[in-house]
XYZ file of C-alpha atoms in Angstrom:
459
model
C 0.000 0.000 0.000
C 2.973 2.283 0.513
C 3.582 2.390 -3.254
C 0.020 3.593 -3.914
C 0.300 6.276 -1.232
C 3.573 7.519 -2.721
C 1.944 7.633 -6.156
C -0.909 9.696 -4.742
C 1.403 12.166 -2.993
C 3.557 12.507 -6.107
C 0.479 13.030 -8.276
C -0.870 15.829 -6.091
C 2.588 17.457 -5.972
C 2.754 17.368 -9.748
C -0.714 18.909 -9.919
C 0.346 21.860 -7.768
C 3.451 22.380 -9.897
C 1.419 22.052 -13.087
C -1.121 24.651 -12.001
C 1.570 27.090 -10.812
C 3.292 26.895 -14.205
C 0.237 26.951 -16.462
C -1.931 29.472 -14.659
C 0.611 32.217 -15.285
C -0.750 32.319 -18.827
C -3.756 34.630 -19.052
C -5.420 32.372 -21.620
C -5.417 29.445 -19.197
C -6.122 31.343 -15.977
C -9.804 30.425 -16.059
C -8.852 26.722 -16.216
C -7.306 26.624 -12.741
C -10.402 25.404 -10.945
C -11.333 23.223 -13.905
C -7.999 21.388 -13.816
C -8.249 20.886 -10.063
C -11.723 19.385 -10.364
C -10.704 17.063 -13.209
C -7.634 15.811 -11.389
C -9.510 15.358 -8.135
C -12.009 13.158 -9.991
C -9.369 11.071 -11.790
C -6.989 10.397 -8.907
C -9.456 8.759 -6.471
C -10.807 6.647 -9.337
C -7.372 5.189 -10.021
C -6.552 4.765 -6.335
C -9.903 3.044 -5.814
C -8.865 0.326 -8.255
C -5.991 -0.680 -5.960
C -6.927 -3.717 -3.938
C -10.369 -4.217 -5.502
C -10.908 -7.943 -5.833
C -12.998 -9.323 -8.665
C -16.001 -11.300 -7.555
C -18.847 -13.073 -9.308
C -21.198 -10.158 -8.918
C -18.792 -7.271 -9.078
C -18.863 -4.607 -11.786
C -15.272 -3.624 -10.991
C -12.029 -5.530 -10.979
C -8.348 -4.711 -10.667
C -5.066 -6.526 -10.844
C -1.430 -5.492 -11.032
C -1.463 -4.724 -14.754
C -4.740 -2.775 -14.766
C -3.647 -0.732 -11.741
C -0.334 0.094 -13.420
C -2.248 1.165 -16.544
C -4.488 3.423 -14.444
C -1.487 5.267 -13.052
C -0.025 5.436 -16.555
C -3.228 7.224 -17.593
C -2.834 9.758 -14.795
C 0.815 10.326 -15.665
C -0.051 10.908 -19.334
C -2.835 13.307 -18.369
C -0.382 15.364 -16.337
C 2.090 15.461 -19.239
C -0.587 16.535 -21.696
C -1.774 19.432 -19.537
C 1.716 20.609 -18.644
C 3.088 20.180 -22.165
C 0.090 21.787 -23.849
C 1.124 25.068 -25.512
C -0.733 28.199 -24.569
C -2.403 28.428 -27.978
C -4.113 25.049 -27.603
C -7.863 25.106 -27.315
C -10.096 24.038 -24.473
C -11.535 21.417 -26.848
C -8.162 19.663 -26.878
C -8.139 19.565 -23.081
C -11.679 18.193 -22.897
C -11.066 15.517 -25.541
C -7.869 14.426 -23.811
C -9.671 14.230 -20.480
C -12.465 12.098 -21.968
C -9.958 9.656 -23.460
C -8.133 9.346 -20.127
C -11.375 8.934 -18.176
C -12.783 6.285 -20.534
C -9.474 4.417 -20.436
C -9.380 4.357 -16.633
C -12.960 3.086 -16.568
C -12.124 0.416 -19.151
C -9.226 -0.867 -17.036
C -11.545 -0.713 -14.023
C -14.701 -2.456 -15.310
C -15.374 -6.182 -15.189
C -18.900 -5.913 -16.600
C -18.919 -6.700 -20.321
C -21.457 -4.039 -21.293
C -19.714 -1.262 -19.392
C -16.405 -2.435 -20.813
C -17.777 -2.249 -24.358
C -19.239 1.227 -23.846
C -16.024 2.712 -22.459
C -13.897 0.911 -25.057
C -15.873 2.307 -27.992
C -16.543 5.722 -26.473
C -12.803 6.364 -26.204
C -12.677 6.448 -30.014
C -14.961 9.511 -30.271
C -12.696 12.107 -28.586
C -9.702 10.558 -30.363
C -11.455 11.072 -33.682
C -12.214 14.693 -32.747
C -8.540 15.273 -31.929
C -7.351 13.794 -35.234
C -9.964 15.300 -37.568
C -10.879 18.492 -35.765
C -7.604 19.599 -34.209
C -5.044 18.383 -36.755
C -3.299 20.781 -39.110
C -3.042 18.989 -42.461
C -5.815 18.237 -45.011
C -4.843 14.544 -44.888
C -6.317 14.391 -41.391
C -9.737 13.757 -42.975
C -8.449 10.595 -44.649
C -6.862 9.488 -41.394
C -10.186 10.073 -39.627
C -12.036 7.994 -42.209
C -9.607 5.118 -41.708
C -10.056 5.380 -37.946
C -13.852 5.328 -38.213
C -13.878 2.429 -40.666
C -11.616 0.179 -38.616
C -13.163 0.991 -35.245
C -16.812 0.665 -36.319
C -16.366 -2.542 -38.296
C -14.300 -4.208 -35.581
C -16.552 -2.912 -32.810
C -19.518 -4.614 -34.463
C -18.051 -8.045 -33.647
C -17.599 -7.118 -30.001
C -21.119 -5.672 -29.843
C -22.684 -8.882 -31.168
C -20.552 -10.948 -28.795
C -21.607 -8.906 -25.772
C -25.268 -9.273 -26.765
C -24.835 -13.043 -27.043
C -23.174 -13.170 -23.634
C -25.969 -11.126 -22.089
C -28.565 -13.441 -23.650
C -26.673 -16.441 -22.228
C -26.578 -14.966 -18.721
C -22.899 -13.948 -18.859
C -22.390 -10.403 -17.634
C -18.788 -10.213 -16.339
C -15.381 -11.590 -17.200
C -15.721 -13.841 -14.146
C -18.847 -15.427 -15.633
C -17.008 -15.842 -18.907
C -14.138 -17.628 -17.201
C -16.410 -19.829 -15.071
C -18.313 -21.034 -18.134
C -15.274 -23.005 -19.365
C -16.656 -26.456 -18.596
C -19.334 -26.636 -21.278
C -20.479 -29.493 -23.499
C -19.074 -30.026 -26.980
C -21.647 -28.005 -29.003
C -21.421 -25.139 -26.523
C -17.656 -25.444 -26.648
C -17.728 -24.823 -30.397
C -19.887 -21.760 -29.869
C -17.434 -20.654 -27.181
C -14.549 -20.819 -29.667
C -16.486 -18.717 -32.186
C -17.304 -16.237 -29.422
C -13.613 -15.996 -28.519
C -12.529 -15.100 -32.055
C -15.380 -12.615 -32.523
C -14.453 -10.797 -29.329
C -10.698 -10.830 -29.779
C -10.765 -9.413 -33.321
C -11.940 -6.064 -31.940
C -9.023 -5.822 -29.539
C -6.539 -7.022 -32.163
C -7.546 -4.132 -34.432
C -6.912 -1.615 -31.672
C -3.715 -3.298 -30.478
C -3.081 -3.300 -33.569
C -2.293 -6.626 -35.254
C -0.393 -6.349 -38.522
C -2.771 -6.216 -41.524
C -5.204 -4.277 -39.287
C -2.701 -1.522 -38.504
C -3.239 0.918 -41.404
C -5.266 3.337 -39.302
C -2.525 3.829 -36.694
C 0.330 5.377 -38.772
C -2.106 7.715 -40.512
C -3.645 8.823 -37.218
C -0.206 9.339 -35.625
C 1.087 11.422 -38.516
C -1.944 13.715 -38.689
C -2.677 14.041 -34.968
C -1.181 16.845 -32.860
C 1.217 16.040 -30.033
C -1.541 15.350 -27.511
C -3.287 12.964 -29.902
C -0.080 11.050 -30.636
C 0.654 10.654 -26.919
C -2.860 9.371 -26.242
C -2.718 6.926 -29.142
C 0.681 5.490 -28.226
C 0.492 5.507 -24.434
C -3.183 4.768 -23.764
C -5.332 3.570 -26.674
C -3.012 0.764 -27.793
C -3.025 -0.507 -24.224
C -6.816 -0.854 -24.345
C -6.443 -3.448 -27.089
C -3.620 -5.218 -25.266
C -5.588 -5.331 -22.011
C -8.629 -6.732 -23.820
C -6.526 -9.489 -25.386
C -5.036 -10.369 -21.978
C -8.455 -10.607 -20.362
C -9.889 -12.786 -23.125
C -6.903 -15.145 -23.138
C -7.258 -15.464 -19.365
C -10.987 -16.211 -19.647
C -11.029 -18.598 -22.633
C -7.548 -20.173 -22.243
C -7.247 -21.657 -25.750
C -4.492 -24.116 -26.557
C -1.238 -22.872 -28.075
C -1.354 -25.877 -30.424
C -4.544 -24.567 -32.037
C -4.021 -23.842 -35.743
C -5.669 -20.410 -35.554
C -3.577 -19.449 -32.535
C -0.358 -20.482 -34.270
C -1.396 -18.561 -37.380
C -2.073 -15.476 -35.302
C 1.297 -15.776 -33.562
C 3.030 -16.148 -36.944
C 1.295 -13.041 -38.276
C 2.385 -11.163 -35.166
C 6.045 -12.118 -35.570
C 6.183 -11.478 -39.315
C 4.214 -8.248 -38.876
C 6.633 -7.058 -36.218
C 9.598 -7.817 -38.482
C 8.051 -6.041 -41.486
C 7.170 -3.044 -39.307
C 10.799 -2.857 -38.142
C 12.003 -2.810 -41.743
C 9.479 -0.031 -42.503
C 10.932 1.955 -39.597
C 14.421 1.431 -40.979
C 13.424 2.710 -44.430
C 11.150 5.570 -43.345
C 12.295 9.184 -43.531
C 9.225 10.489 -41.654
C 10.037 10.643 -37.941
C 6.475 10.278 -36.637
C 5.816 7.460 -39.090
C 8.927 5.687 -37.814
C 7.749 5.913 -34.194
C 4.261 4.730 -35.226
C 5.590 1.615 -36.957
C 7.848 0.992 -33.966
C 4.694 0.810 -31.841
C 3.171 -1.699 -34.276
C 6.325 -3.816 -34.092
C 6.407 -3.860 -30.273
C 2.705 -4.665 -29.931
C 2.872 -7.544 -32.425
C 5.869 -9.080 -30.686
C 4.041 -8.811 -27.356
C 1.004 -10.533 -28.898
C 3.118 -13.453 -30.123
C 4.470 -13.920 -26.617
C 0.979 -13.802 -25.102
C -0.239 -16.527 -27.473
C 2.114 -19.002 -25.802
C -0.346 -18.892 -22.845
C 2.364 -18.890 -20.210
C 2.228 -16.934 -16.975
C 5.679 -15.557 -17.717
C 4.426 -14.149 -21.036
C 1.624 -12.318 -19.219
C 4.164 -10.587 -16.989
C 6.278 -9.711 -20.024
C 3.287 -8.125 -21.721
C 2.647 -6.016 -18.629
C 6.250 -4.799 -18.590
C 6.079 -3.911 -22.282
C 2.783 -2.045 -21.924
C 4.138 0.132 -19.134
C 7.544 0.713 -20.744
C 6.176 1.377 -24.224
C 3.561 3.820 -22.927
C 6.246 5.973 -21.315
C 8.855 5.601 -24.061
C 6.637 6.168 -27.132
C 5.085 9.337 -25.709
C 8.578 10.746 -25.087
C 9.580 9.904 -28.673
C 6.586 11.790 -30.037
C 7.511 14.747 -27.841
C 10.997 14.734 -29.412
C 9.526 14.480 -32.896
C 7.212 17.427 -32.223
C 10.131 19.597 -31.045
C 11.949 19.002 -34.335
C 8.783 19.528 -36.368
C 8.044 22.865 -34.685
C 11.650 23.981 -35.197
C 12.272 22.876 -38.797
C 8.722 22.774 -40.165
C 9.180 19.193 -41.386
C 9.113 15.652 -40.027
C 11.748 14.537 -42.536
C 14.806 13.059 -40.843
C 17.222 14.463 -43.434
C 15.908 18.019 -43.119
C 16.115 17.903 -39.316
C 19.436 16.033 -39.105
C 21.726 17.324 -36.378
C 18.861 19.176 -34.731
C 19.900 18.193 -31.205
C 23.669 18.278 -31.803
C 24.122 21.705 -30.200
C 22.157 20.783 -27.061
C 23.867 18.164 -24.856
C 20.822 17.854 -22.620
C 18.649 16.926 -25.577
C 21.279 14.506 -26.879
C 21.298 12.709 -23.529
C 17.516 12.521 -23.302
C 17.300 11.417 -26.942
C 19.759 8.612 -26.220
C 17.732 7.563 -23.185
C 14.389 7.216 -24.983
C 15.761 5.560 -28.133
C 17.762 3.118 -26.011
C 14.614 2.174 -24.137
C 12.798 1.851 -27.455
C 14.960 -1.103 -28.484
C 15.223 -2.518 -24.968
C 18.505 -1.448 -23.456
C 19.292 -3.620 -20.415
C 18.268 -3.680 -17.646
C 15.099 -1.753 -18.503
C 11.560 -3.137 -18.534
C 11.412 -3.293 -22.374
C 14.559 -5.428 -22.269
C 13.007 -7.764 -19.694
C 9.827 -8.051 -21.750
C 11.803 -8.914 -24.900
C 13.789 -11.586 -23.065
C 10.587 -13.071 -21.675
C 8.982 -13.064 -25.145
C 12.000 -14.828 -26.651
C 11.975 -17.485 -23.904
C 8.245 -18.148 -24.293
C 8.395 -18.269 -28.105
C 11.419 -20.581 -28.051
C 9.661 -22.996 -25.693
C 6.301 -23.041 -27.513
C 6.882 -22.502 -31.247
C 9.330 -23.576 -33.933
C 12.923 -22.421 -34.330
C 11.943 -20.431 -37.429
C 9.679 -18.218 -35.346
C 12.468 -17.803 -32.812
C 14.826 -16.579 -35.564
C 12.199 -14.088 -36.760
C 11.799 -12.811 -33.204
C 15.549 -12.335 -32.748
C 15.869 -10.651 -36.148
C 13.098 -8.252 -35.157
C 15.085 -7.250 -32.058
C 18.231 -6.674 -34.155
C 16.410 -4.499 -36.705
C 14.742 -2.554 -33.886
C 18.146 -1.760 -32.389
C 19.465 -0.740 -35.822
C 16.801 1.811 -36.670
C 16.713 3.185 -33.109
C 20.431 3.980 -33.116
C 20.247 5.202 -36.727
C 17.576 7.766 -35.894
C 19.470 8.813 -32.776
C 22.650 9.295 -34.804
C 20.886 11.384 -37.448
C 19.218 13.606 -34.847
C 22.157 14.063 -32.488
C 25.430 13.523 -34.344
C 24.890 14.474 -37.993
C 26.440 17.552 -39.567
C 23.104 19.110 -40.347
C 21.524 22.306 -39.094
C 21.220 22.542 -35.297
C 18.200 24.138 -33.707
C 18.024 27.936 -34.163
C 19.136 30.041 -31.212
C 15.618 31.240 -30.468
C 14.352 27.674 -30.447
C 17.154 26.655 -28.090
C 16.157 29.350 -25.604
C 12.532 28.217 -25.643
C 13.499 24.544 -25.288
C 15.813 25.292 -22.362
C 13.065 27.178 -20.504
C 12.017 26.218 -16.967
C 8.698 24.809 -18.116
C 10.284 22.416 -20.594
C 12.858 21.300 -18.039
C 10.004 20.430 -15.678
C 8.265 18.601 -18.504
C 11.428 16.667 -19.370
C 11.804 15.737 -15.727
C 8.328 14.214 -15.724
C 9.304 12.145 -18.755
C 12.822 11.196 -17.725
C 12.051 10.264 -14.102
C 9.738 7.338 -14.962
C 12.085 6.284 -17.760
C 14.997 6.103 -15.327
C 12.705 4.358 -12.840
C 12.138 1.651 -15.450
C 15.802 0.710 -15.165
C 15.272 -0.146 -11.514
C 13.107 -3.035 -12.604
C 12.622 -4.684 -9.207
C 10.213 -1.960 -8.043
C 8.329 -2.100 -11.354
C 8.108 -5.898 -11.353
C 6.721 -6.024 -7.809
C 4.202 -3.308 -8.647
C 2.900 -5.015 -11.792
C 2.639 -8.393 -10.099
C-alpha cells in the first residue's frame, strides 16, 4: 500500500506544480479550478482500483497490470496538460480528459457491457482530436480510416456482448467460469472468442489491421499522438489479456499459431518499414506496431511468464513512445518538417537533448536492464519454448532491426552535420517549463531501469 500512497502524494505534488506553471498564462487562468476538479475526480478513481478484488457479482475488478495502466493514464494526463502550448484550445483539453477517463474506466470495469461502452466511447474524442484539431488536409483521410476500422471491428464485439448477455454472462468472471461446457457449446465458445478478440486485435493493432494507426499518428497533434501510443493501444492489449485469461485456448490450435506467426512477421516487417522511413512520426508509429505484435506473439504461448512480459512492455512502451513523439514534435516545430534528413543534427548543439534522446531511443529497443529489455527476453523465452525455431529466428531478427533503426535515428538527430536548432528555439526549449516537462518524462524512464520496483508493482 505504501507504493500507492507515494503515487498519490507525487500526483498531487505534480498537480500543484502544473497549475503554478500553467496558470501564469492569461489564456489558461480560467482553467485553474477546472484542472483541479478534473484531477480530483481522476486520482481517487485510479486509487480506488488498488486492492479491488474481482467477484462473481462485481462490476469492478483490478489486478497489477490494470492498476499500473491506471497510473499510466494519470501520468499521461499530467504530461498533456503541462506540455500543452498556450495556444491550444479548451476542446483539446476536454477531448484528452475524456480519453483518459474512458481508459481508466475500461481498465476498471469487469462488466462486459460497461467495458464495451467505455472501449468504444474512447474512439470519439480521439477522432475529434485527429480530424478536428489536426493541421493537415490529410487528417480527414486518417479520420475515415479510424472510423472504418473501429466501427467494423466494434460490431463483432457488440454482437458478442449481446450473445453473452442473452446467455446470462455479464462479467469476465462469468465468462471464465463457463469453461466447462459441453461439446456443441464449446464450439460456440470458440467462435465467441474469435469474434471478441478481433476487436481488440484491431486496436492493439495486429499487422494487416494496422493501417489506421500510422495515418492517425502522422496527422494528430502532439496530444493525440501521446494518447494513441500511451493509452489507446493498451486498451487493445488489455482486452486481449483478459480474453486469453478467460477462454484459455491451446497454443497448439491452428488459428492461434497462425495469429502468432502473423504477429512475428508483422513485427519484423514493421521494423524494416521503420528502418526505411524518412518520416520521424511514421517511424515511431511503426515501432509501436512492431512492439505490440511481438508482445502478442508472446501472449499466445499462454504462459504466466508471457503475461508478466506483456505487462512490462505495456508500461515501458507507454512511457517511451510518448517521449519519442515529444521529441519528434520539437523538431517539427523547429524545422517545419518531419523529414529526418531536413532535421538532421537538430539536437547536436544541445547536450541535454542529446542525452535525453539517447535515453528514450535506447529504451525503445530494450537497453538492459530496462523493462522493455526484460519483456523482450521473456517473449523470446516463451516463443522458443512453444513454437518452432523459425519463429524464434524471426523474433531475434526483429530485435536486431529494432536496435538498428533506433540507433540510426538517434545518430541522425544528435550527431549528424546538419543544421542545429536555431538560437531562439534553443532558448525556448531550455526554458524552466520544458525542463520540468522533461523531468516528468525522464524520471519514470529512469525508474524503469530499476526493474525490481516495477516488477513487484505489476505483479
